[in-house]
Amino acid sequence: MDRNRIVVEAEGVRKRFMGATVLDDVNLRISLGDRVAMMGPNGAGKTTLVRCMLGFYHIDGGSIRVAGHDPVTERVEVLRHVGFIPQLPPPVKLTLGELLNFVERSSGTPAEAIAQKAREMELDIIKHRQKPFFKLSGGMKQKLLIAIALARKSRLLVFDEPTASLDPRAREHFYELLQGIDYEHAAIYITHRAEELAGLVNREITMDLGKVVLDERV
Amino acid sequence: MKNLLLISYLDIRESLRSKWFYVYAFVFGGLMGLFFISGITDSVVMGFTGLSRLLLVFMQVTIIILPIFILVTTVKSISGDRESNILEYMLSFPISLKEYYWGKFTGRFVTVFFPVFVALLIGVIWGLFKGGGSIPWGMVILYSLLILSLCLSFLGIAFFISTLVKSHDVGLGLSFAVWILLLAFIDVALIGLMMQNRVSDGAIIAIAMLNPLEAFRIGAIALFDPELTVIGPVAYYLLDTLGHGFLMLYAVLYPILIGGLFAFFGYALFRKKDLL
Ligand SMILES: Nc1ncnc2c1ncn2[C@@H]1O[C@H](COP(=O)(O)OP(=O)(O)O)[C@@H](O)[C@H]1O
Ligand SMILES: [Mg+2]
């Protein structure tokens, strides 16, 4: 396999929280073109694994490299290539204008590109520029986060249960947008509804008790 | 550096929209302004003979409220961000931890210090009209420096607590504990030590001076009352051993040193521990 295409490389990753082992010898390699549905019961360690990839946690053993870099010591290099959508939209107090300013200045993604993506999901950002993000409705928040992540053209997209707060129509838009991504990338979708992602993913990983118990191409 | 300014700018914008900022700005800014104006007029009218009761009250209020206000609002905002996953989202963008932490710190500093500073300026302008005479610029600058250093010392402690403790509630609890402890060691606890007669007076004074609140208090008193008459016989000891100039220098620099140290410990923890 071409090493240049590897986006995530995890070897023997272990993570403990207060004595409890949450990730137990996780080995995983995700390459460009992989679209992974990550499944498993609550508490299996999915969010924790993803947070390790994003450099939020210091792992207790093993190694992780994302886009060829260490997520903790080289977080800027890693995060330059990652678009992330959290499990729940955080109650960010910045206005939409300020949030877009933050995204543009930190990651170099033009606000206009984000507004364009948002329009494709029927969300008018310009109209709400002065509004604090947390005052938007749940669906609008999620749409904006999705628009930001997609506009960044990242090599790795990470979605932690992204459609939980979307209505069926918005979910359709979301899947259409995902199908329309026209640059090479890898994606991880943490999800409880694998069937919804059927046409979208080409790999399924199941975690349980901090281990990868199933990893297959579909 | 560019992201550091961005983070602090956004933090300031956010504070400007929050209620605590306005409560703080009006109550506290006003208080500081009055404190200063009455300090000036007092010392001009009475010729540095002593402090009025009013001035003493203002100073006590500052010492009691400013630290807890800084501690609570800062700990609340930082660990609140962590608990509500705002931190997770903001830190999923490519900014370094250095820029994020110090950006937040400078943003907080501006929001905490600026209202007080503006109040001070208003006081000075008011003094220009009222007194018509000369503004004691030395006093204005020294007083601003004293407030600045008090703000920095508690900001540093607040940032340290926010990175040390994950949970919001524990962070607030710890803030109150620190606050009560420092207040107690202004005099109640020291009197207790004295009455035991086992600790030498010099040691007790040294303990007192290690408290940034005490450093501020002595500095503020010395500013308007160089003989430190209000604090009684200890004044002779302090002035004899340190001298007026060194005392002022200490009152300004020591709290900044404390705040800086705690802020750096906090930063080290922020880098070394899990972020969430
Ligand atoms: N920051 C943390 N501190 C302590 N325990 C945690 C922390 N994050 C997750 N855990 C624990 O780790 C386990 C796995 O959590 P998580 O990765 O969120 O699971 P999943 O996303 O698969 O539902 C859970 O038992 C959870 O309680
Ligand atoms: Mg989860």
mmCIF file of N, CA, C and O in Angstrom, chain A residues 159-214:
data_model
loop_
_atom_site.group_PDB
_atom_site.id
_atom_site.type_symbol
_atom_site.label_atom_id
_atom_site.label_comp_id
_atom_site.label_asym_id
_atom_site.label_seq_id
_atom_site.Cartn_x
_atom_site.Cartn_y
_atom_site.Cartn_z
ATOM 1 N N PHE A 159 -16.903 12.841 11.984
ATOM 2 C CA PHE A 159 -18.258 13.191 12.402
ATOM 3 C C PHE A 159 -18.654 12.320 13.576
ATOM 4 O O PHE A 159 -18.711 11.105 13.451
ATOM 5 N N ASP A 160 -18.931 12.956 14.711
ATOM 6 C CA ASP A 160 -19.384 12.190 15.867
ATOM 7 C C ASP A 160 -20.912 12.273 15.918
ATOM 8 O O ASP A 160 -21.464 13.260 16.396
ATOM 9 N N GLU A 161 -21.584 11.282 15.422
ATOM 10 C CA GLU A 161 -23.047 11.240 15.348
ATOM 11 C C GLU A 161 -23.627 12.562 14.837
ATOM 12 O O GLU A 161 -24.321 13.266 15.554
ATOM 13 N N PRO A 162 -23.352 12.865 13.572
ATOM 14 C CA PRO A 162 -23.648 14.205 13.057
ATOM 15 C C PRO A 162 -25.126 14.477 12.781
ATOM 16 O O PRO A 162 -25.533 15.630 12.724
ATOM 17 N N THR A 163 -25.926 13.453 12.595
ATOM 18 C CA THR A 163 -27.301 13.724 12.146
ATOM 19 C C THR A 163 -28.308 13.647 13.278
ATOM 20 O O THR A 163 -29.503 13.747 13.054
ATOM 21 N N ALA A 164 -27.806 13.483 14.513
ATOM 22 C CA ALA A 164 -28.716 13.290 15.646
ATOM 23 C C ALA A 164 -29.768 14.400 15.745
ATOM 24 O O ALA A 164 -30.933 14.131 16.014
ATOM 25 N N SER A 165 -29.351 15.668 15.480
ATOM 26 C CA SER A 165 -30.312 16.745 15.684
ATOM 27 C C SER A 165 -30.864 17.294 14.356
ATOM 28 O O SER A 165 -31.356 18.408 14.312
ATOM 29 N N LEU A 166 -30.766 16.511 13.288
ATOM 30 C CA LEU A 166 -31.295 16.978 12.002
ATOM 31 C C LEU A 166 -32.651 16.334 11.710
ATOM 32 O O LEU A 166 -32.884 15.166 12.025
ATOM 33 N N ASP A 167 -33.546 17.107 11.069
ATOM 34 C CA ASP A 167 -34.808 16.505 10.627
ATOM 35 C C ASP A 167 -34.541 15.730 9.330
ATOM 36 O O ASP A 167 -33.479 15.867 8.722
ATOM 37 N N PRO A 168 -35.500 14.883 8.899
ATOM 38 C CA PRO A 168 -35.258 13.999 7.751
ATOM 39 C C PRO A 168 -34.816 14.745 6.505
ATOM 40 O O PRO A 168 -33.922 14.303 5.774
ATOM 41 N N ARG A 169 -35.418 15.925 6.269
ATOM 42 C CA ARG A 169 -35.078 16.689 5.082
ATOM 43 C C ARG A 169 -33.624 17.165 5.134
ATOM 44 O O ARG A 169 -32.876 17.045 4.167
ATOM 45 N N ALA A 170 -33.246 17.693 6.286
ATOM 46 C CA ALA A 170 -31.871 18.174 6.454
ATOM 47 C C ALA A 170 -30.896 17.013 6.333
ATOM 48 O O ALA A 170 -29.781 17.162 5.813
ATOM 49 N N ARG A 171 -31.312 15.844 6.806
ATOM 50 C CA ARG A 171 -30.461 14.669 6.721
ATOM 51 C C ARG A 171 -30.191 14.324 5.250
ATOM 52 O O ARG A 171 -29.070 14.019 4.869
ATOM 53 N N GLU A 172 -31.259 14.426 4.438
ATOM 54 C CA GLU A 172 -31.109 14.190 2.998
ATOM 55 C C GLU A 172 -30.071 15.132 2.393
ATOM 56 O O GLU A 172 -29.168 14.711 1.677
ATOM 57 N N HIS A 173 -30.225 16.451 2.723
ATOM 58 C CA HIS A 173 -29.272 17.448 2.225
ATOM 59 C C HIS A 173 -27.858 17.093 2.628
ATOM 60 O O HIS A 173 -26.920 17.216 1.845
ATOM 61 N N PHE A 174 -27.749 16.663 3.869
ATOM 62 C CA PHE A 174 -26.435 16.334 4.410
ATOM 63 C C PHE A 174 -25.805 15.203 3.605
ATOM 64 O O PHE A 174 -24.658 15.297 3.171
ATOM 65 N N TYR A 175 -26.586 14.141 3.363
ATOM 66 C CA TYR A 175 -26.037 13.009 2.608
ATOM 67 C C TYR A 175 -25.705 13.408 1.170
ATOM 68 O O TYR A 175 -24.699 12.970 0.612
ATOM 69 N N GLU A 176 -26.548 14.262 0.594
ATOM 70 C CA GLU A 176 -26.247 14.744 -0.764
ATOM 71 C C GLU A 176 -24.917 15.485 -0.791
ATOM 72 O O GLU A 176 -24.085 15.273 -1.674
ATOM 73 N N LEU A 177 -24.728 16.365 0.220
ATOM 74 C CA LEU A 177 -23.481 17.120 0.288
ATOM 75 C C LEU A 177 -22.285 16.187 0.415
ATOM 76 O O LEU A 177 -21.252 16.374 -0.229
ATOM 77 N N LEU A 178 -22.446 15.162 1.252
ATOM 78 C CA LEU A 178 -21.337 14.235 1.454
ATOM 79 C C LEU A 178 -21.001 13.511 0.158
ATOM 80 O O LEU A 178 -19.834 13.334 -0.183
ATOM 81 N N GLN A 179 -22.066 13.128 -0.560
ATOM 82 C CA GLN A 179 -21.820 12.436 -1.819
ATOM 83 C C GLN A 179 -21.162 13.356 -2.842
ATOM 84 O O GLN A 179 -20.454 12.901 -3.732
ATOM 85 N N GLY A 180 -21.417 14.657 -2.676
ATOM 86 C CA GLY A 180 -20.881 15.612 -3.641
ATOM 87 C C GLY A 180 -19.451 16.038 -3.373
ATOM 88 O O GLY A 180 -18.886 16.830 -4.122
ATOM 89 N N ILE A 181 -18.847 15.552 -2.279
ATOM 90 C CA ILE A 181 -17.468 15.968 -1.981
ATOM 91 C C ILE A 181 -16.561 15.505 -3.106
ATOM 92 O O ILE A 181 -16.504 14.323 -3.425
ATOM 93 N N ASP A 182 -15.856 16.480 -3.718
ATOM 94 C CA ASP A 182 -15.141 16.135 -4.953
ATOM 95 C C ASP A 182 -13.627 16.161 -4.799
ATOM 96 O O ASP A 182 -12.901 16.221 -5.769
ATOM 97 N N TYR A 183 -13.129 16.137 -3.557
ATOM 98 C CA TYR A 183 -11.683 16.070 -3.380
ATOM 99 C C TYR A 183 -11.380 14.800 -2.581
ATOM 100 O O TYR A 183 -12.251 14.263 -1.898
ATOM 101 N N GLU A 184 -10.139 14.353 -2.691
ATOM 102 C CA GLU A 184 -9.791 13.105 -2.026
ATOM 103 C C GLU A 184 -9.699 13.296 -0.520
ATOM 104 O O GLU A 184 -9.033 14.193 -0.027
ATOM 105 N N HIS A 185 -10.388 12.423 0.208
ATOM 106 C CA HIS A 185 -10.360 12.555 1.659
ATOM 107 C C HIS A 185 -10.682 11.204 2.291
ATOM 108 O O HIS A 185 -11.076 10.261 1.601
ATOM 109 N N ALA A 186 -10.497 11.159 3.598
ATOM 110 C CA ALA A 186 -10.958 10.001 4.364
ATOM 111 C C ALA A 186 -11.989 10.526 5.344
ATOM 112 O O ALA A 186 -11.946 11.695 5.719
ATOM 113 N N ALA A 187 -12.955 9.677 5.710
ATOM 114 C CA ALA A 187 -13.989 10.145 6.627
ATOM 115 C C ALA A 187 -14.294 9.077 7.669
ATOM 116 O O ALA A 187 -14.250 7.886 7.383
ATOM 117 N N ILE A 188 -14.567 9.542 8.880
ATOM 118 C CA ILE A 188 -15.012 8.642 9.944
ATOM 119 C C ILE A 188 -16.377 9.142 10.414
ATOM 120 O O ILE A 188 -16.503 10.289 10.832
ATOM 121 N N TYR A 189 -17.385 8.299 10.289
ATOM 122 C CA TYR A 189 -18.702 8.652 10.803
ATOM 123 C C TYR A 189 -19.002 7.769 11.997
ATOM 124 O O TYR A 189 -19.193 6.566 11.840
ATOM 125 N N ILE A 190 -19.051 8.350 13.177
ATOM 126 C CA ILE A 190 -19.525 7.574 14.315
ATOM 127 C C ILE A 190 -21.044 7.578 14.216
ATOM 128 O O ILE A 190 -21.655 8.638 14.039
ATOM 129 N N THR A 191 -21.660 6.409 14.279
ATOM 130 C CA THR A 191 -23.101 6.382 14.030
ATOM 131 C C THR A 191 -23.776 5.198 14.700
ATOM 132 O O THR A 191 -23.134 4.185 15.013
ATOM 133 N N HIS A 192 -25.052 5.371 14.945
ATOM 134 C CA HIS A 192 -25.865 4.253 15.411
ATOM 135 C C HIS A 192 -26.760 3.740 14.297
ATOM 136 O O HIS A 192 -27.485 2.772 14.474
ATOM 137 N N ARG A 193 -26.766 4.443 13.165
ATOM 138 C CA ARG A 193 -27.654 4.031 12.079
ATOM 139 C C ARG A 193 -26.844 3.727 10.835
ATOM 140 O O ARG A 193 -26.799 4.515 9.896
ATOM 141 N N ALA A 194 -26.201 2.604 10.832
ATOM 142 C CA ALA A 194 -25.347 2.233 9.716
ATOM 143 C C ALA A 194 -26.139 2.152 8.420
ATOM 144 O O ALA A 194 -25.639 2.511 7.352
ATOM 145 N N GLU A 195 -27.402 1.742 8.535
ATOM 146 C CA GLU A 195 -28.199 1.561 7.317
ATOM 147 C C GLU A 195 -28.367 2.878 6.560
ATOM 148 O O GLU A 195 -28.356 2.892 5.329
ATOM 149 N N GLU A 196 -28.432 3.997 7.302
ATOM 150 C CA GLU A 196 -28.582 5.286 6.627
ATOM 151 C C GLU A 196 -27.366 5.667 5.812
ATOM 152 O O GLU A 196 -27.450 6.417 4.850
ATOM 153 N N LEU A 197 -26.220 5.186 6.245
ATOM 154 C CA LEU A 197 -24.976 5.553 5.581
ATOM 155 C C LEU A 197 -24.623 4.572 4.472
ATOM 156 O O LEU A 197 -23.568 4.690 3.844
ATOM 157 N N ALA A 198 -25.540 3.614 4.236
ATOM 158 C CA ALA A 198 -25.255 2.479 3.356
ATOM 159 C C ALA A 198 -24.518 2.848 2.071
ATOM 160 O O ALA A 198 -23.462 2.294 1.781
ATOM 161 N N GLY A 199 -25.053 3.810 1.323
ATOM 162 C CA GLY A 199 -24.424 4.112 0.044
ATOM 163 C C GLY A 199 -23.147 4.911 0.178
ATOM 164 O O GLY A 199 -22.395 5.094 -0.786
ATOM 165 N N LEU A 200 -22.889 5.387 1.385
ATOM 166 C CA LEU A 200 -21.850 6.391 1.586
ATOM 167 C C LEU A 200 -20.528 5.796 2.060
ATOM 168 O O LEU A 200 -19.460 6.275 1.701
ATOM 169 N N VAL A 201 -20.617 4.755 2.870
ATOM 170 C CA VAL A 201 -19.381 4.239 3.464
ATOM 171 C C VAL A 201 -18.910 2.997 2.723
ATOM 172 O O VAL A 201 -19.682 2.325 2.047
ATOM 173 N N ASN A 202 -17.612 2.741 2.825
ATOM 174 C CA ASN A 202 -17.069 1.542 2.206
ATOM 175 C C ASN A 202 -16.321 0.671 3.209
ATOM 176 O O ASN A 202 -15.611 -0.255 2.853
ATOM 177 N N ARG A 203 -16.493 1.030 4.489
ATOM 178 C CA ARG A 203 -15.797 0.260 5.518
ATOM 179 C C ARG A 203 -16.548 0.395 6.822
ATOM 180 O O ARG A 203 -17.044 1.482 7.138
ATOM 181 N N GLU A 204 -16.670 -0.693 7.562
ATOM 182 C CA GLU A 204 -17.353 -0.646 8.853
ATOM 183 C C GLU A 204 -16.428 -1.126 9.957
ATOM 184 O O GLU A 204 -15.832 -2.195 9.847
ATOM 185 N N ILE A 205 -16.319 -0.290 10.982
ATOM 186 C CA ILE A 205 -15.493 -0.674 12.130
ATOM 187 C C ILE A 205 -16.394 -0.708 13.355
ATOM 188 O O ILE A 205 -17.152 0.230 13.596
ATOM 189 N N THR A 206 -16.335 -1.811 14.098
ATOM 190 C CA THR A 206 -17.142 -1.896 15.307
ATOM 191 C C THR A 206 -16.212 -1.962 16.511
ATOM 192 O O THR A 206 -15.248 -2.722 16.510
ATOM 193 N N MET A 207 -16.522 -1.139 17.497
ATOM 194 C CA MET A 207 -15.727 -1.144 18.725
ATOM 195 C C MET A 207 -16.568 -1.653 19.875
ATOM 196 O O MET A 207 -17.780 -1.458 19.918
ATOM 197 N N ASP A 208 -15.890 -2.324 20.810
ATOM 198 C CA ASP A 208 -16.564 -2.697 22.042
ATOM 199 C C ASP A 208 -15.516 -2.804 23.142
ATOM 200 O O ASP A 208 -14.426 -3.332 22.913
ATOM 201 N N LEU A 209 -15.851 -2.290 24.310
ATOM 202 C CA LEU A 209 -14.948 -2.331 25.463
ATOM 203 C C LEU A 209 -13.534 -1.878 25.121
ATOM 204 O O LEU A 209 -12.554 -2.460 25.571
ATOM 205 N N GLY A 210 -13.442 -0.825 24.315
ATOM 206 C CA GLY A 210 -12.140 -0.234 24.035
ATOM 207 C C GLY A 210 -11.304 -0.957 23.000
ATOM 208 O O GLY A 210 -10.125 -0.655 22.839
ATOM 209 N N LYS A 211 -11.898 -1.929 22.320
ATOM 210 C CA LYS A 211 -11.154 -2.648 21.281
ATOM 211 C C LYS A 211 -11.891 -2.560 19.953
ATOM 212 O O LYS A 211 -13.118 -2.427 19.924
ATOM 213 N N VAL A 212 -11.134 -2.666 18.864
ATOM 214 C CA VAL A 212 -11.760 -2.818 17.557
ATOM 215 C C VAL A 212 -12.118 -4.293 17.424
ATOM 216 O O VAL A 212 -11.240 -5.153 17.415
ATOM 217 N N VAL A 213 -13.425 -4.609 17.360
ATOM 218 C CA VAL A 213 -13.803 -6.025 17.319
ATOM 219 C C VAL A 213 -14.155 -6.477 15.905
ATOM 220 O O VAL A 213 -14.218 -7.664 15.629
ATOM 221 N N LEU A 214 -14.401 -5.510 15.025
ATOM 222 C CA LEU A 214 -14.750 -5.875 13.652
ATOM 223 C C LEU A 214 -14.274 -4.767 12.728
ATOM 224 O O LEU A 214 -14.441 -3.588 13.034
#
